[in-house]
Coordinates of C-alpha atoms and ligand atoms in Angstrom, one line a residue:
M261 CA 24.9 38.1 111.5
E262 CA 28.0 36.4 110.0
K263 CA 28.5 32.8 109.6
I264 CA 31.7 31.4 111.0
S265 CA 33.6 29.7 108.1
G266 CA 35.3 26.4 108.2
E267 CA 32.8 24.9 110.8
N268 CA 32.4 21.6 109.1
Q269 CA 31.3 19.8 112.3
Y270 CA 27.9 21.3 111.3
I271 CA 27.7 19.5 108.0
F272 CA 26.0 16.2 107.2
T273 CA 28.4 13.7 105.7
D274 CA 28.1 10.2 104.1
A275 CA 29.8 8.8 107.3
V276 CA 27.0 10.3 109.5
A277 CA 24.4 8.8 107.1
E278 CA 26.0 5.4 107.5
T279 CA 26.3 5.6 111.3
L280 CA 22.6 6.7 111.5
N281 CA 21.7 3.9 108.9
F282 CA 19.9 6.6 107.0
S283 CA 18.6 6.7 103.5
P284 CA 15.7 8.9 102.1
L285 CA 12.3 7.4 102.5
E286 CA 9.6 8.1 99.8
Q287 CA 6.4 7.2 101.7
R288 CA 3.8 6.7 99.0
M289 CA 1.1 4.9 101.1
Y290 CA -1.1 6.1 104.0
L291 CA -3.1 4.1 106.6
S292 CA -6.8 4.6 106.2
G293 CA -9.8 2.2 106.8
G294 CA -7.4 -0.5 107.9
E295 CA -5.4 -0.5 104.6
L296 CA -2.2 0.9 103.4
K297 CA -3.6 2.9 100.6
Q298 CA -1.3 3.7 97.6
W299 CA -1.2 7.5 96.8
N300 CA -0.2 8.5 93.3
G301 CA -0.9 12.2 93.7
S302 CA 1.7 14.8 94.6
Q303 CA 4.1 14.4 97.5
Q304 CA 5.2 16.7 100.2
Q305 CA 9.1 16.9 100.2
V306 CA 10.8 16.5 103.5
Y307 CA 14.0 18.1 104.3
S308 CA 16.2 18.2 107.3
P309 CA 17.3 21.3 109.3
V310 CA 20.8 19.9 108.8
C311 CA 22.6 20.7 105.7
R312 CA 25.0 18.7 103.5
I313 CA 27.4 20.0 100.8
E314 CA 26.2 19.4 97.1
N315 CA 28.3 20.7 94.4
G316 CA 30.1 23.0 96.8
I317 CA 26.9 24.5 98.2
E318 CA 25.3 23.8 101.6
K319 CA 21.8 22.3 101.1
P320 CA 19.3 20.9 103.5
V321 CA 19.5 17.1 103.5
F322 CA 16.7 15.5 101.4
L323 CA 14.9 13.1 103.9
G324 CA 12.1 11.8 101.6
S325 CA 8.5 12.6 100.9
V326 CA 5.0 11.9 102.3
P327 CA 1.6 11.9 100.5
Q328 CA 0.0 15.3 100.0
L329 CA -3.6 14.3 100.0
D330 CA -6.2 16.3 98.2
E331 CA -9.7 17.2 99.4
A332 CA -11.3 14.1 98.1
A333 CA -8.8 11.8 99.7
A334 CA -9.1 13.7 103.0
L335 CA -12.9 13.1 102.8
D336 CA -12.3 9.4 102.2
V337 CA -10.1 9.3 105.3
L338 CA -12.8 10.9 107.3
H339 CA -15.4 8.6 105.9
D340 CA -13.2 5.6 106.9
A341 CA -13.1 6.9 110.5
Q342 CA -16.9 7.5 110.4
Q343 CA -17.5 4.0 109.2
A344 CA -15.4 2.5 112.1
W345 CA -17.5 4.7 114.5
D346 CA -20.7 3.6 112.6
L347 CA -23.1 5.8 114.6
G348 CA -21.5 4.5 117.8
R349 CA -22.2 0.9 116.9
G350 CA -18.8 0.1 115.4
E351 CA -16.7 -2.8 116.7
W352 CA -14.4 -0.4 118.5
P353 CA -16.8 2.0 120.3
V354 CA -18.9 -0.9 121.6
M355 CA -15.9 -3.1 122.5
R356 CA -15.4 -4.1 126.2
V357 CA -12.8 -1.7 127.8
R358 CA -10.6 -4.8 128.5
D359 CA -10.4 -5.6 124.8
R360 CA -9.5 -2.0 123.9
I361 CA -6.8 -2.1 126.6
L362 CA -5.4 -5.3 125.0
A363 CA -5.2 -3.6 121.6
V364 CA -3.4 -0.7 123.1
E365 CA -1.0 -3.1 125.0
N366 CA -0.2 -4.8 121.8
F367 CA 0.5 -1.5 120.1
L368 CA 2.9 -0.6 123.0
K369 CA 4.9 -3.7 122.5
S370 CA 5.4 -2.9 118.8
F371 CA 6.0 0.8 119.6
N372 CA 8.7 0.0 122.1
A373 CA 10.6 -2.2 119.5
L374 CA 10.8 0.8 117.1
R375 CA 12.6 3.2 119.4
E376 CA 15.9 3.6 117.5
Q377 CA 14.3 4.2 114.2
V378 CA 11.9 6.8 115.5
V379 CA 14.7 8.5 117.5
V380 CA 16.9 8.8 114.3
W381 CA 14.1 10.3 112.3
M382 CA 13.3 12.7 115.0
M383 CA 17.0 13.9 115.1
L384 CA 16.9 14.2 111.3
E385 CA 13.6 15.9 110.9
I386 CA 13.3 18.4 113.7
G387 CA 16.9 18.6 114.9
K388 CA 16.1 17.4 118.4
N389 CA 19.3 16.2 120.1
R390 CA 19.7 12.5 120.8
A391 CA 19.2 12.7 124.6
D392 CA 15.9 14.7 124.2
A393 CA 14.7 12.5 121.3
E394 CA 15.2 9.5 123.4
F395 CA 13.6 11.1 126.3
E396 CA 10.6 12.0 124.1
F397 CA 10.3 8.5 123.1
D398 CA 10.6 6.9 126.5
R399 CA 8.1 9.6 127.9
T400 CA 5.6 8.6 125.3
S401 CA 5.9 4.9 126.0
E402 CA 5.4 5.7 129.8
Y403 CA 2.4 7.9 128.9
I404 CA 0.8 5.0 127.0
S405 CA 1.3 2.6 129.9
D406 CA 0.1 5.1 132.5
T407 CA -2.9 5.6 130.4
I408 CA -3.6 1.9 130.4
D409 CA -3.4 2.0 134.1
A410 CA -5.6 5.0 134.4
V411 CA -8.3 3.3 132.2
K412 CA -8.2 0.1 134.3
K413 CA -8.6 2.2 137.4
L414 CA -11.6 4.3 135.8
D415 CA -13.1 1.0 134.7
R416 CA -13.0 -0.4 138.2
E417 CA -14.5 2.7 139.7
C418 CA -17.3 2.7 137.1
S419 CA -18.1 -1.0 137.6
N420 CA -20.3 -0.3 140.7
L421 CA -23.9 0.4 140.4
E422 CA -25.2 3.4 142.2
H423 CA -28.4 3.6 144.2
E424 CA -29.8 7.1 144.6
S425 CA -33.4 8.3 145.5
G426 CA -35.1 5.2 144.2
I427 CA -32.9 5.1 141.0
L428 CA -30.5 2.3 140.2
A429 CA -27.8 3.3 137.7
Q430 CA -24.4 2.6 136.3
I431 CA -22.4 5.5 135.1
R432 CA -19.5 5.2 132.8
R433 CA -17.6 7.4 130.4
G434 CA -18.6 6.8 126.8
P435 CA -16.7 7.9 123.5
L436 CA -17.8 10.9 121.5
G437 CA -17.2 9.9 117.9
V438 CA -14.5 10.9 115.4
A439 CA -11.5 12.8 116.9
L440 CA -9.2 14.9 114.9
C441 CA -5.8 14.7 116.6
M442 CA -3.1 17.2 115.5
G443 CA 0.2 17.5 117.1
P444 CA 3.0 20.1 117.1
Y445 CA 6.5 19.8 115.4
N446 CA 8.4 20.4 118.7
Y447 CA 6.9 17.2 120.2
P448 CA 5.8 15.4 117.1
L449 CA 5.5 12.1 118.9
N450 CA 4.8 12.8 122.5
E451 CA 2.2 15.6 122.2
S452 CA 0.5 13.8 119.3
F453 CA 0.2 10.6 121.3
A454 CA -0.9 12.4 124.4
T455 CA -4.2 13.0 122.6
L456 CA -4.3 10.1 120.1
I457 CA -3.9 7.3 122.7
P458 CA -6.5 8.6 125.2
A459 CA -9.0 9.4 122.3
L460 CA -8.5 5.7 121.1
I461 CA -8.6 4.0 124.4
M462 CA -11.9 5.7 125.3
G463 CA -13.5 4.2 122.1
N464 CA -13.3 7.1 119.6
T465 CA -12.1 6.7 116.1
V466 CA -9.3 8.9 115.1
V467 CA -8.1 11.0 112.2
F468 CA -4.5 11.7 112.9
K469 CA -2.8 14.7 111.2
P470 CA 0.9 14.7 111.7
A471 CA 2.7 18.0 112.6
R472 CA 4.2 20.1 109.9
Y473 CA 7.8 18.8 110.6
G474 CA 8.4 15.3 112.2
I475 CA 6.2 13.2 109.8
L476 CA 8.5 10.5 108.5
L477 CA 9.3 9.5 112.2
L478 CA 5.7 8.1 112.2
E479 CA 6.3 5.8 109.3
P480 CA 7.8 2.9 111.2
L481 CA 4.7 3.0 113.4
I482 CA 2.1 2.7 110.8
E483 CA 2.2 -1.1 110.6
A484 CA 1.9 -1.2 114.4
F485 CA -1.3 0.8 114.2
R486 CA -2.6 -1.2 111.3
T487 CA -2.2 -4.5 113.1
S488 CA -3.2 -3.5 116.6
F489 CA -6.6 -1.8 115.9
P490 CA -9.7 -2.8 113.9
K491 CA -9.9 -1.1 110.5
G492 CA -10.8 2.4 110.4
V493 CA -10.0 3.1 114.1
V494 CA -6.7 5.0 113.3
N495 CA -6.5 6.9 110.0
F496 CA -3.6 9.2 108.8
L497 CA -4.4 12.6 107.2
Y498 CA -1.4 13.9 105.3
G499 CA -1.1 17.1 103.4
D500 CA -1.7 20.9 103.7
G501 CA -3.9 21.6 106.6
K502 CA -5.5 24.4 104.6
V503 CA -6.9 21.8 102.2
V504 CA -7.3 18.6 104.2
V505 CA -8.2 19.9 107.6
K506 CA -10.5 22.4 106.0
A507 CA -12.3 19.7 103.9
I508 CA -13.0 17.4 106.9
M509 CA -14.0 20.2 109.3
E510 CA -16.4 21.7 107.0
T511 CA -18.4 18.5 106.9
G512 CA -19.4 18.9 110.5
K513 CA -18.5 15.4 111.1
V514 CA -15.6 15.8 113.4
D515 CA -16.8 15.4 116.9
V516 CA -13.6 16.2 118.9
L517 CA -10.7 18.5 117.9
A518 CA -7.4 18.0 119.7
F519 CA -4.9 20.5 118.6
I520 CA -1.5 21.7 119.9
G521 CA -0.3 24.7 118.0
S522 CA -1.0 28.4 117.6
S523 CA -4.2 30.1 118.9
K524 CA -4.5 31.8 115.5
T525 CA -4.7 28.4 113.7
A526 CA -7.0 27.0 116.4
I527 CA -9.5 29.8 115.8
E528 CA -9.4 29.2 112.0
I529 CA -10.0 25.4 112.4
K530 CA -12.7 25.7 114.9
K531 CA -14.6 28.3 112.7
L532 CA -14.8 25.8 109.9
H533 CA -17.1 23.5 111.8
P534 CA -20.7 24.3 110.7
R535 CA -22.2 23.1 114.0
P536 CA -19.8 24.4 116.6
N537 CA -22.0 23.2 119.5
R538 CA -21.3 19.7 118.6
L539 CA -17.4 20.2 118.5
R540 CA -15.6 19.4 121.7
S541 CA -12.0 20.9 121.7
V542 CA -8.9 20.4 123.7
L543 CA -6.3 22.9 122.7
G544 CA -2.7 23.6 123.8
L545 CA -1.6 27.0 122.4
D546 CA 0.6 30.0 122.6
A547 CA 2.5 30.9 125.8
K548 CA 5.0 33.5 127.0
N549 CA 6.0 32.2 130.4
P550 CA 8.0 34.6 132.5
A551 CA 10.5 33.9 135.2
I552 CA 10.7 36.3 138.1
I553 CA 14.1 36.7 139.9
L554 CA 13.4 38.2 143.4
P555 CA 16.0 40.1 145.3
D556 CA 16.9 37.1 147.6
A557 CA 16.9 34.4 144.8
E558 CA 19.6 31.8 145.1
L559 CA 21.3 32.5 141.8
D560 CA 23.2 29.3 141.2
S561 CA 20.1 27.2 140.8
A562 CA 18.0 30.1 139.4
V563 CA 20.5 30.5 136.6
S564 CA 20.7 26.8 135.8
E565 CA 16.8 26.5 135.9
C566 CA 16.6 29.6 133.6
V567 CA 19.2 28.3 131.0
N568 CA 17.3 25.0 130.8
G569 CA 14.0 26.5 131.0
A570 CA 14.7 29.1 128.3
L571 CA 16.8 27.0 125.9
A572 CA 16.1 23.3 126.1
F573 CA 15.4 22.3 122.4
N574 CA 16.5 25.8 121.5
G575 CA 13.6 27.4 123.3
Q576 CA 11.1 25.5 121.1
R577 CA 8.9 24.5 123.9
C578 CA 5.4 26.0 124.6
T579 CA 6.4 25.9 128.3
A580 CA 9.8 27.6 127.7
L581 CA 10.7 30.6 129.9
K582 CA 10.3 33.4 127.2
I583 CA 11.0 36.5 129.2
I584 CA 13.0 36.9 132.5
F585 CA 12.3 39.6 135.0
V586 CA 15.2 40.3 137.4
H587 CA 15.1 42.5 140.4
E588 CA 17.3 45.6 139.7
T589 CA 19.5 44.7 142.6
R590 CA 20.5 41.4 141.0
V591 CA 20.4 42.1 137.4
E592 CA 24.1 42.6 136.8
E593 CA 25.1 39.5 138.7
F594 CA 22.3 37.5 137.1
L595 CA 23.3 38.5 133.5
Q596 CA 26.9 37.9 134.1
R597 CA 26.3 34.2 135.3
F598 CA 23.5 33.6 132.8
T599 CA 25.5 34.6 129.9
A600 CA 28.5 32.7 130.9
K601 CA 26.5 29.6 131.2
I602 CA 24.8 30.1 127.9
D603 CA 28.0 30.8 126.1
A604 CA 29.3 27.4 127.5
L605 CA 26.6 25.5 125.8
K606 CA 27.7 23.2 123.0
A607 CA 26.2 23.7 119.7
G608 CA 26.2 20.8 117.2
L609 CA 24.3 18.4 115.1
P610 CA 21.6 16.5 117.0
W611 CA 23.6 13.3 117.2
A612 CA 26.9 15.1 118.3
K613 CA 27.9 14.2 121.9
D614 CA 26.4 16.7 124.3
A615 CA 25.0 18.9 121.6
Y616 CA 22.5 21.4 123.3
I617 CA 22.0 24.0 120.6
T618 CA 20.9 22.3 117.3
P619 CA 19.5 23.4 114.0
L620 CA 16.0 24.9 113.8
P621 CA 13.5 23.1 111.5
E622 CA 11.1 25.9 110.6
T623 CA 11.6 27.6 107.2
G624 CA 12.4 31.3 107.7
K625 CA 12.9 30.9 111.4
I626 CA 16.3 32.5 111.7
E627 CA 15.0 35.5 109.7
F628 CA 12.1 35.9 112.1
L629 CA 14.4 35.7 115.2
D630 CA 16.9 38.2 113.5
A631 CA 14.0 40.6 113.0
L632 CA 13.1 40.4 116.7
I633 CA 16.7 41.0 117.7
D634 CA 17.1 43.9 115.3
D635 CA 13.8 45.5 116.6
A636 CA 15.0 45.2 120.2
T637 CA 18.5 46.6 119.5
E638 CA 17.1 49.5 117.5
K639 CA 15.0 50.4 120.6
G640 CA 17.7 50.2 123.1
A641 CA 18.5 46.6 124.1
S642 CA 21.9 45.0 123.5
I643 CA 23.0 41.5 123.0
Q644 CA 24.7 40.4 126.3
N645 CA 26.5 37.2 125.4
K646 CA 29.5 36.8 123.2
R647 CA 28.5 33.8 120.9
A648 CA 25.0 35.1 119.9
G649 CA 24.0 34.6 116.3
K650 CA 24.0 32.3 113.4
I651 CA 26.8 29.7 113.2
A652 CA 25.8 27.6 110.4
N653 CA 22.8 27.1 108.3
N654 CA 19.7 26.8 110.5
L655 CA 21.9 26.8 113.6
M656 CA 21.6 29.9 115.7
F657 CA 23.5 30.3 119.0
P658 CA 21.0 31.9 121.5
A659 CA 21.0 35.7 122.1
V660 CA 20.4 37.3 125.5
L661 CA 18.8 40.7 125.2
Y662 CA 18.9 43.4 127.8
P663 CA 17.3 45.8 128.8
V664 CA 14.0 44.7 127.2
N665 CA 11.0 47.0 127.5
A666 CA 7.3 47.3 126.3
A667 CA 8.1 49.0 123.1
M668 CA 9.9 46.0 121.8
R669 CA 8.3 43.1 119.9
I670 CA 10.2 40.6 121.9
Y671 CA 8.5 41.9 125.1
H672 CA 5.1 40.7 123.8
E673 CA 5.6 38.1 121.0
E674 CA 6.3 34.4 121.5
Q675 CA 9.7 33.8 120.0
F676 CA 9.7 30.0 120.2
G677 CA 13.4 29.9 119.6
P678 CA 16.8 30.8 121.0
I679 CA 16.3 34.3 122.2
V680 CA 16.1 35.2 125.9
P681 CA 14.8 38.7 126.6
V682 CA 15.8 40.1 130.1
C683 CA 14.0 43.0 131.9
S684 CA 14.7 44.5 135.2
F685 CA 12.1 45.5 137.7
T686 CA 11.9 47.6 140.9
H687 CA 8.6 46.5 142.3
T688 CA 6.8 43.1 141.7
D689 CA 3.7 45.0 140.7
E690 CA 5.5 45.8 137.4
V691 CA 5.8 42.0 136.7
L692 CA 2.2 41.4 137.9
H693 CA 1.1 44.1 135.5
Y694 CA 2.9 42.4 132.6
I695 CA 1.3 39.1 133.4
T696 CA -2.2 40.4 133.9
N697 CA -2.0 42.3 130.7
S698 CA -0.6 39.5 128.7
N699 CA -2.7 37.4 126.2
Y700 CA -1.2 34.3 127.7
G701 CA -1.8 32.4 130.9
Q702 CA 0.0 29.1 131.0
Q703 CA 2.8 29.2 133.7
V704 CA 5.3 31.3 135.6
S705 CA 8.5 30.6 137.5
V706 CA 9.4 32.5 140.6
F707 CA 12.9 32.4 142.2
G708 CA 13.3 33.6 145.7
Q709 CA 13.7 32.4 149.3
S710 CA 11.4 34.6 151.5
P711 CA 8.2 32.6 152.3
E712 CA 6.4 36.0 152.8
Q713 CA 7.4 37.4 149.4
L714 CA 6.6 34.0 147.7
A715 CA 3.3 33.7 149.3
A716 CA 2.4 37.2 148.4
L717 CA 3.0 36.4 144.8
I718 CA 1.5 33.0 144.7
D719 CA -2.0 34.2 145.5
P720 CA -2.3 36.7 142.6
L721 CA -0.5 34.6 140.2
V722 CA -2.6 31.4 140.5
N723 CA -5.6 33.3 139.0
Q724 CA -3.5 34.4 136.1
V725 CA -1.8 31.2 135.1
C726 CA -2.4 27.5 135.7
R727 CA 1.0 26.5 137.2
V728 CA 3.2 28.5 139.5
N729 CA 6.7 27.0 139.7
I730 CA 8.8 28.0 142.7
N731 CA 12.6 27.9 142.1
T732 CA 11.8 25.6 139.2
K733 CA 11.6 26.1 135.5
C734 CA 8.2 25.9 133.7
Q735 CA 7.4 22.5 132.3
R736 CA 4.6 20.2 131.3
G737 CA 5.6 17.1 133.2
P738 CA 5.2 14.9 135.1
D739 CA 2.5 13.9 132.6
V740 CA 0.1 12.8 135.4
F741 CA -0.1 16.5 136.4
P742 CA -2.7 18.9 134.8
F743 CA -1.3 20.7 131.7
N744 CA -3.5 23.7 130.7
G745 CA -3.6 27.4 130.5
R746 CA -5.8 30.5 130.9
K747 CA -6.6 33.2 128.2
D748 CA -5.1 32.3 124.8
S749 CA -2.9 29.6 126.1
A750 CA -5.2 26.6 126.1
E751 CA -8.6 25.2 126.2
G752 CA -9.3 22.2 128.4
T753 CA -6.9 20.2 130.5
L754 CA -4.5 17.4 129.5
S755 CA -2.8 14.9 131.8
V756 CA -3.0 11.1 131.8
G757 CA -6.3 11.2 133.7
D758 CA -7.8 14.4 132.3
A759 CA -7.3 13.2 128.7
L760 CA -9.6 10.3 129.4
R761 CA -12.3 12.7 130.4
V762 CA -11.7 15.1 127.5
F763 CA -12.3 12.3 125.0
S764 CA -15.5 10.9 126.7
I765 CA -18.7 11.9 128.1
R766 CA -20.4 10.6 131.3
T767 CA -23.2 8.3 130.1
M768 CA -25.5 6.2 132.2
V769 CA -28.1 3.4 132.2
A770 CA -30.7 4.0 134.9
T771 CA -33.9 2.3 136.1
R772 CA -36.5 2.9 138.8
E773 CA -35.5 0.5 141.5
T774 CA -38.5 -2.0 141.5
P775 CA -38.0 -5.7 142.1
E776 CA -38.6 -6.4 138.5
N777 CA -36.1 -3.8 137.2
R778 CA -33.5 -5.1 139.7
A779 CA -34.0 -8.5 138.5
L780 CA -33.6 -7.4 134.8
F781 CA -30.4 -5.6 135.7
S782 CA -29.1 -8.6 137.6
H783 CA -29.9 -10.9 134.7
I784 CA -27.9 -8.7 132.2
L785 CA -25.0 -8.4 134.7
E786 CA -24.8 -12.1 135.6
E787 CA -25.0 -13.3 132.0
R788 CA -22.6 -10.5 130.8
M789 CA -25.0 -9.6 128.1
S790 CA -23.9 -5.9 127.7
H791 CA -20.5 -4.3 127.5
F792 CA -21.6 -1.1 129.1
L793 CA -23.9 -2.4 131.8
S794 CA -21.4 -4.7 133.4
D795 CA -19.8 -5.2 136.8
H796 CA -16.9 -7.1 135.3
Y797 CA -13.5 -5.3 135.3
L798 CA -9.8 -5.9 134.6
I799 CA -7.6 -6.2 137.8
Ligands
G3H298 O1 5.6 22.5 123.9 C1 5.2 22.4 124.9 C2 5.3 21.1 125.7 O2 4.1 20.6 126.2 C3 6.2 21.3 126.8 O3 6.5 20.1 127.4 O4 7.5 21.1 129.4 O5 7.7 18.8 129.0 O6 8.9 20.3 127.5 P1 7.8 20.1 128.4

């Protein structure tokens, strides 16, 4: 694919740097054990997907660097988290829920004040457009405050004592130990914090490994973590996962693994734990969510939902629509409207007004996508839209491929980028066959108007995927809804409420209900002697 020459609106300039108030950031410290530890070892260089011209050559903008910890430093980070856990007797795990909530509320105040800095780094590091970066920040802020509310509610519900068959008991949710939280590059803030915050607020101590891209955006938040939580409760693990994650997993001292990424990597990480029965996991993994356009679909809204569902953040969402099945009677009309709408999308740098298609952060991504396109076109598909292809370094305009069939890689593989494969079908059984034989089981979108036809599809689909969207794109949110998947798409369920369960275990204090034991319990409760056995709660 040829690059269009003279497109200088895709180039980073000094004027842009000034507007964004940007200068490279060499981060040489990391937070562990409550301290900002100085790192004198090797650094991981961070580059933007956006390019600038240096000596007449386009080169990725250098953003700065972060510590690349070695095995020994990784083990120290784990040790700090273990010290703070202190066999479950640390300050944080035994703290009253109300005090943990206060710590998170403090953090949230500092977090909210750092919005613009984080948003700018997000645009620079992963190429997310400004509107989506701001939305990700605000969504994360809301997630934290919803989590606080959910914990208060949970605490209220657990404050009652239960009487059952002569046993008096108080049942609460207790923390599990040290949690390793690893987020993905496409949502380096939201999806990381969607496990980190619940893990913390439930009393665990955390080793937080930032995503591959989107690391410097966390730097402004480090001080807020340091000042809001007791030492060792939040610890950052930087570096190559094959070194640092391997080192800490092999100790068997990680109690919970929260990972959003590929199922292949998740398998590798889990296998490293020497005592797998001790490891709890919550995983958000691969997906290839299909859209099904039925013969009676209302195409105006179906096309809009499919464009946005397939191409928001250039298709780099685990919930993106990654294959579209259109009934043969509507395929021509669908393709015509769909490609027109896609070709009207604005490509640009993340901060450009209305930029929708933006540069891709992953090294080698365009080559990977090109290979998928070449494979499909060699096997009979053709590119349907006019603007498809690379338009600048790391910036690829979406390609719509049709007709796609089972012989092509794009039919099976998750593209996680701006390619939309379209297939036509005669009977819905063909699409059901695709879904039941797929390794993925996250979500599906069905577009149609006949209640009979929709109902006939809903029942078989709900046992294949975890969310069936009717006339609506696939998506994770609202974050209070369950987010999960079947088969290779996930393990466990995340949502504001479910995450609190994932990072805790039901734990109880019980006694045979004799007058003496009742008096004992009453004494402990009235004098507020225990943080766990307590009927006191935050309103
Ligand atoms: O990458 C996967 C995200 O969980 C998707 O979230 O549907 O809100 O974009 P979203």
